[in-house]
Coordinates of C-alpha atoms in Angstrom, one line a residue:
M200 CA -16.9 -1.3 -17.0
S201 CA -14.1 -2.5 -14.6
D202 CA -13.7 -6.4 -14.4
F203 CA -16.2 -7.3 -11.4
R204 CA -14.0 -10.1 -11.0
L205 CA -10.8 -7.9 -9.8
K206 CA -13.3 -6.1 -7.1
V207 CA -14.3 -9.2 -5.7
F208 CA -10.5 -10.6 -5.5
Q209 CA -9.7 -7.2 -4.0
S210 CA -12.4 -7.4 -1.2
V211 CA -11.3 -11.1 -0.3
A212 CA -7.8 -10.0 -0.4
K213 CA -8.5 -7.1 1.9
N214 CA -10.9 -8.7 4.3
L215 CA -9.1 -12.4 4.1
S216 CA -12.7 -13.7 4.3
F217 CA -15.0 -14.9 1.7
T218 CA -18.2 -14.2 4.0
K219 CA -17.3 -10.4 4.4
A220 CA -16.4 -10.1 0.7
S221 CA -20.0 -11.4 -0.1
Q222 CA -21.5 -9.0 2.5
E223 CA -19.4 -6.0 1.2
L224 CA -20.5 -6.6 -2.4
F225 CA -23.9 -7.7 -1.7
V226 CA -23.0 -11.1 -3.9
S227 CA -23.9 -14.5 -2.7
Q228 CA -20.9 -16.5 -1.3
P229 CA -21.2 -19.2 -4.0
A230 CA -20.6 -16.3 -6.7
I231 CA -17.8 -14.7 -4.7
T232 CA -16.0 -18.4 -4.8
K233 CA -16.5 -18.7 -8.4
H234 CA -15.0 -15.7 -9.2
I235 CA -11.9 -16.5 -7.4
Q236 CA -11.7 -19.9 -9.2
E237 CA -12.1 -18.2 -12.3
L238 CA -9.2 -15.9 -11.7
E239 CA -7.2 -18.9 -10.5
A240 CA -7.9 -20.8 -13.4
Y241 CA -7.2 -17.8 -15.9
Y242 CA -3.5 -17.4 -14.1
Q243 CA -3.2 -20.9 -13.6
T244 CA -1.9 -20.3 -9.8
R245 CA -3.4 -20.4 -6.3
L246 CA -4.4 -16.9 -5.1
F247 CA -5.2 -17.8 -1.5
D248 CA -3.9 -20.5 0.8
R249 CA -6.7 -22.2 3.1
Q250 CA -6.0 -23.4 6.3
G251 CA -9.5 -24.6 7.8
S252 CA -11.8 -21.3 8.0
K253 CA -8.7 -19.0 7.6
I254 CA -7.1 -17.9 4.0
S255 CA -3.9 -15.8 3.4
L256 CA -2.8 -14.4 0.0
T257 CA -0.1 -16.5 -1.6
K258 CA 2.7 -14.8 -3.4
S259 CA 0.7 -14.7 -6.6
G260 CA -2.3 -13.2 -4.5
E261 CA -0.1 -10.4 -3.3
L262 CA 1.0 -9.5 -7.0
L263 CA -2.4 -9.5 -8.2
L264 CA -3.6 -7.4 -5.3
K265 CA -0.8 -5.0 -6.3
H266 CA -1.8 -4.5 -9.6
S267 CA -5.6 -4.8 -9.2
E268 CA -5.3 -1.8 -7.1
K269 CA -3.7 0.3 -9.6
I270 CA -6.2 -0.8 -12.3
L271 CA -9.4 -0.2 -10.1
D272 CA -8.1 3.2 -9.6
D273 CA -7.7 3.8 -13.3
Y274 CA -10.6 2.3 -14.2
K275 CA -12.5 4.9 -11.7
Q276 CA -10.4 7.9 -13.3
L277 CA -11.4 6.8 -16.4
E278 CA -15.2 6.8 -15.8
Y279 CA -14.7 10.2 -14.1
E280 CA -12.9 11.8 -16.9
M281 CA -15.4 10.4 -19.7
H282 CA -18.4 11.7 -18.0
L283 CA -16.8 15.1 -17.4
L284 CA -16.4 15.4 -21.0
H285 CA -20.2 15.9 -21.0
N286 CA -20.1 18.4 -18.0
E287 CA -21.3 15.3 -15.9
Y288 CA -20.0 14.6 -12.2
I289 CA -20.6 10.9 -11.7
G290 CA -18.5 8.2 -9.9
E291 CA -17.9 7.0 -6.4
L292 CA -15.8 8.7 -3.8
K293 CA -14.7 7.1 -0.4
L294 CA -13.7 9.7 2.1
G295 CA -11.6 8.8 5.3
A296 CA -11.8 11.5 8.3
S297 CA -10.2 11.6 11.4
T298 CA -12.6 11.7 14.4
T299 CA -12.6 15.9 15.0
I300 CA -13.2 16.7 11.2
A301 CA -15.9 13.9 10.7
Q302 CA -17.9 15.1 13.8
Y303 CA -17.6 19.0 13.7
V304 CA -16.4 19.8 10.2
L305 CA -17.6 17.4 7.4
P306 CA -21.2 17.3 8.1
P307 CA -22.5 20.6 6.4
L308 CA -19.8 20.3 3.8
L309 CA -21.2 16.9 2.7
A310 CA -24.7 18.1 2.9
D311 CA -23.9 20.7 0.2
F312 CA -21.8 18.6 -2.0
I313 CA -24.5 16.0 -2.0
A314 CA -26.9 18.6 -3.0
K315 CA -24.7 20.0 -6.1
F316 CA -23.5 16.6 -7.3
P317 CA -26.3 14.1 -6.8
Q318 CA -24.8 11.6 -9.1
I319 CA -21.9 10.8 -7.2
N320 CA -21.9 7.9 -4.8
L321 CA -20.2 9.4 -1.6
S322 CA -19.3 7.5 1.6
L323 CA -17.4 8.4 4.4
I324 CA -15.4 6.4 7.1
N325 CA -14.0 7.8 10.4
G326 CA -11.1 7.0 12.9
N327 CA -7.8 8.5 14.2
S328 CA -5.4 10.2 11.8
R329 CA -3.4 7.2 11.6
G330 CA -6.2 5.1 11.0
V331 CA -7.3 7.2 7.8
E332 CA -3.6 7.3 6.7
A333 CA -3.4 3.2 6.8
A334 CA -7.0 3.3 5.1
L335 CA -5.5 5.4 2.3
Q336 CA -2.6 3.2 1.8
E337 CA -4.5 0.2 1.7
H338 CA -6.7 1.6 -1.2
R339 CA -9.8 1.3 1.0
I340 CA -10.5 5.3 0.4
D341 CA -9.8 7.4 -2.3
L342 CA -9.3 10.5 -0.2
G343 CA -8.5 11.4 3.8
L344 CA -8.7 14.2 6.0
V345 CA -6.5 14.4 8.9
E346 CA -5.3 16.7 12.0
G347 CA -1.7 18.0 12.5
I348 CA 1.4 17.0 11.3
F349 CA 2.6 15.5 8.1
R350 CA 3.8 11.9 8.7
L351 CA 4.2 9.6 6.1
P352 CA 6.3 10.3 3.0
N353 CA 4.5 8.4 0.5
L354 CA 1.4 10.5 0.9
K355 CA 0.7 14.2 -0.1
Y356 CA -0.6 16.6 2.6
T357 CA -2.6 19.5 1.5
P358 CA -3.7 22.0 4.0
F359 CA -7.3 22.5 4.4
L360 CA -8.5 24.3 7.5
Q361 CA -6.8 26.1 10.6
D362 CA -7.8 24.6 13.8
E363 CA -7.0 25.3 17.4
L364 CA -6.7 23.0 20.8
V365 CA -7.7 24.5 23.9
A366 CA -7.9 23.2 27.6
V367 CA -11.1 23.1 28.8
V368 CA -13.3 22.2 32.3
H369 CA -16.6 21.9 33.0
T370 CA -18.1 25.0 34.8
H371 CA -19.5 22.7 37.8
S372 CA -16.0 21.1 38.2
K373 CA -14.7 21.0 41.6
L374 CA -11.0 21.3 40.2
A375 CA -9.2 24.4 41.4
V376 CA -7.7 26.0 38.2
S377 CA -7.6 29.3 37.4
D378 CA -8.3 31.0 33.9
E379 CA -4.8 31.0 32.9
I380 CA -2.0 28.6 33.8
A381 CA 1.6 28.1 32.9
P382 CA 2.8 24.9 31.2
E383 CA 4.7 24.0 34.3
D384 CA 1.4 23.5 36.1
L385 CA 0.1 20.6 33.8
P386 CA 1.5 17.8 35.7
N387 CA -0.2 18.8 38.6
I388 CA -3.7 18.8 36.9
P389 CA -5.7 15.8 36.4
L390 CA -6.4 15.4 32.5
V391 CA -8.5 13.5 30.1
L392 CA -6.9 13.3 26.5
R393 CA -7.4 11.5 23.2
E394 CA -5.9 8.2 22.5
R395 CA -2.5 7.4 20.8
G396 CA -2.7 7.8 16.9
S397 CA -5.1 10.8 17.1
G398 CA -4.1 14.1 15.4
T399 CA -5.3 15.8 18.7
L400 CA -2.8 14.1 20.7
D401 CA 0.2 14.3 18.3
V402 CA -0.3 18.1 18.4
F403 CA -0.6 18.4 22.2
E404 CA 2.6 16.1 22.8
R405 CA 4.6 18.1 20.3
S406 CA 3.3 21.5 22.1
L407 CA 4.6 19.8 25.1
L408 CA 8.3 19.0 24.3
R409 CA 8.7 22.8 22.9
H410 CA 8.5 23.6 27.0
N411 CA 10.6 20.4 27.6
L412 CA 7.5 18.6 29.2
K413 CA 6.7 14.7 28.4
L414 CA 3.4 13.1 28.2
S415 CA 4.4 10.5 30.8
S416 CA 5.1 13.2 33.3
L417 CA 1.3 14.4 33.4
N418 CA -1.3 13.0 35.6
V419 CA -3.6 11.4 32.5
L420 CA -7.0 10.0 34.2
M421 CA -8.0 8.4 31.0
Y422 CA -7.1 8.1 27.3
L423 CA -10.6 8.3 25.1
G424 CA -11.6 7.6 21.4
S425 CA -13.6 10.6 20.8
T426 CA -13.9 14.3 21.6
E427 CA -17.8 13.4 22.7
S428 CA -16.3 10.9 25.1
I429 CA -14.1 13.4 26.6
K430 CA -16.9 16.2 27.0
L431 CA -19.2 13.4 28.7
F432 CA -16.3 12.6 30.8
L433 CA -15.7 16.1 31.9
E434 CA -19.2 16.6 32.9
H435 CA -18.8 13.8 35.7
T436 CA -14.9 14.1 36.5
D437 CA -13.2 16.8 38.2
C438 CA -10.5 17.2 35.4
M439 CA -9.4 19.1 32.4
G440 CA -9.5 18.0 29.0
I441 CA -7.6 19.0 25.7
V442 CA -9.9 19.3 22.5
S443 CA -10.5 21.3 19.4
I444 CA -12.2 24.6 20.1
R445 CA -14.6 23.6 17.2
S446 CA -15.9 21.1 19.2
V447 CA -16.8 22.8 22.3
Y448 CA -18.4 25.9 20.6
K449 CA -21.8 25.3 21.6
E450 CA -20.7 24.2 25.5
L451 CA -18.8 27.5 25.8
V452 CA -21.8 29.7 24.3
A453 CA -24.1 27.8 26.8
G454 CA -21.8 28.3 29.5
N455 CA -21.3 24.6 30.4
F456 CA -17.4 24.7 29.9
R457 CA -14.7 27.1 30.1
V458 CA -11.4 27.5 28.4
V459 CA -8.0 27.4 30.4
E460 CA -5.5 29.6 28.7
I461 CA -1.9 28.1 28.9
K462 CA 0.1 31.0 28.8
G463 CA 2.7 30.9 25.8
M464 CA 1.6 27.3 24.5
P465 CA -0.5 27.8 21.7
M466 CA -1.7 24.5 20.1
Q467 CA -2.7 25.6 16.4
R468 CA -2.9 23.1 13.9
E469 CA -4.1 22.4 10.4
F470 CA -6.5 20.0 9.0
N471 CA -5.1 18.6 6.1
F472 CA -6.3 16.6 2.9
V473 CA -4.1 13.5 2.4
Q474 CA -3.5 11.5 -1.0
L475 CA -1.3 8.5 -2.1
Q476 CA 1.3 10.3 -4.0
G477 CA 0.8 10.0 -7.8
Q478 CA -2.8 9.6 -7.4
E479 CA -3.9 13.2 -7.4
G480 CA -7.2 14.0 -9.4
G481 CA -10.5 12.8 -10.1
L482 CA -13.4 13.3 -7.9
S483 CA -10.8 13.4 -4.9
Q484 CA -9.6 16.8 -6.8
A485 CA -13.0 17.7 -7.4
F486 CA -14.0 17.6 -3.7
M487 CA -11.1 19.3 -2.5
R488 CA -11.7 22.3 -4.5
F489 CA -15.3 22.2 -3.5
A490 CA -14.3 22.1 0.1
G491 CA -11.4 25.0 -0.2
H492 CA -14.1 27.1 -1.8
H493 CA -16.7 26.5 1.3
S494 CA -13.7 26.4 3.8
K495 CA -14.2 30.1 5.1
S496 CA -17.9 29.3 6.1
L497 CA -16.7 26.4 8.4

């Protein structure tokens, strides 16, 4: 029911590209151009400045983007609630999840959710926690799942699941490290860690600070963008990694990795749902209830 021209405008505004909007919406580029021209004629103002092959939003465009995001969100909520009157769960839900959650927590949950609600169009993007929060603020997703601490005041964080970070080494590593170390030993151990902006690194860094240690004082060989990369790195390099216990469960059972306890330095954290303040409800809330009900089995 929603005005498709607003969807077209929003896509062009977010991508700053008519071509990318055409690909995203599966609409021809001339049709995209026509929709934008119709909006500009209706409001009697230019929405984009065009400089060669590049475009940017005008002040009018920025104003329309601000309101179109609210209007399209309201349309989505209306569609959900109207169908709900007939006990039907229909609509579109765009999720964003930080890497660890997307890889090791969500797959079985998403499979169960799709099986129960086949008429919901579900999609998932993943990145680090800060990237997910940015996607939420830019209205590219409806609901995020992130690791670690509450960061931004305009977002609402709801605890979802408990997790723990552990230090691990490969069982064939030549690194001389015992099964238990003190936090003060960390600067002498070569490490591989997740990248800046990841929830995993944030939690590890906060744990270090409680022992008056700084990340800059450690011997970090590499910062990598995923836990899978860290696990592969550990297979070929004599160093120690900091990862979610969930991500190495199979390797620990198979005897490929072992946990090194850092005495007196627990690294507990929560996985959190994150939403824009004031935009709770709809399919996001339905997914949160479903996930909460199934969290004990995760």
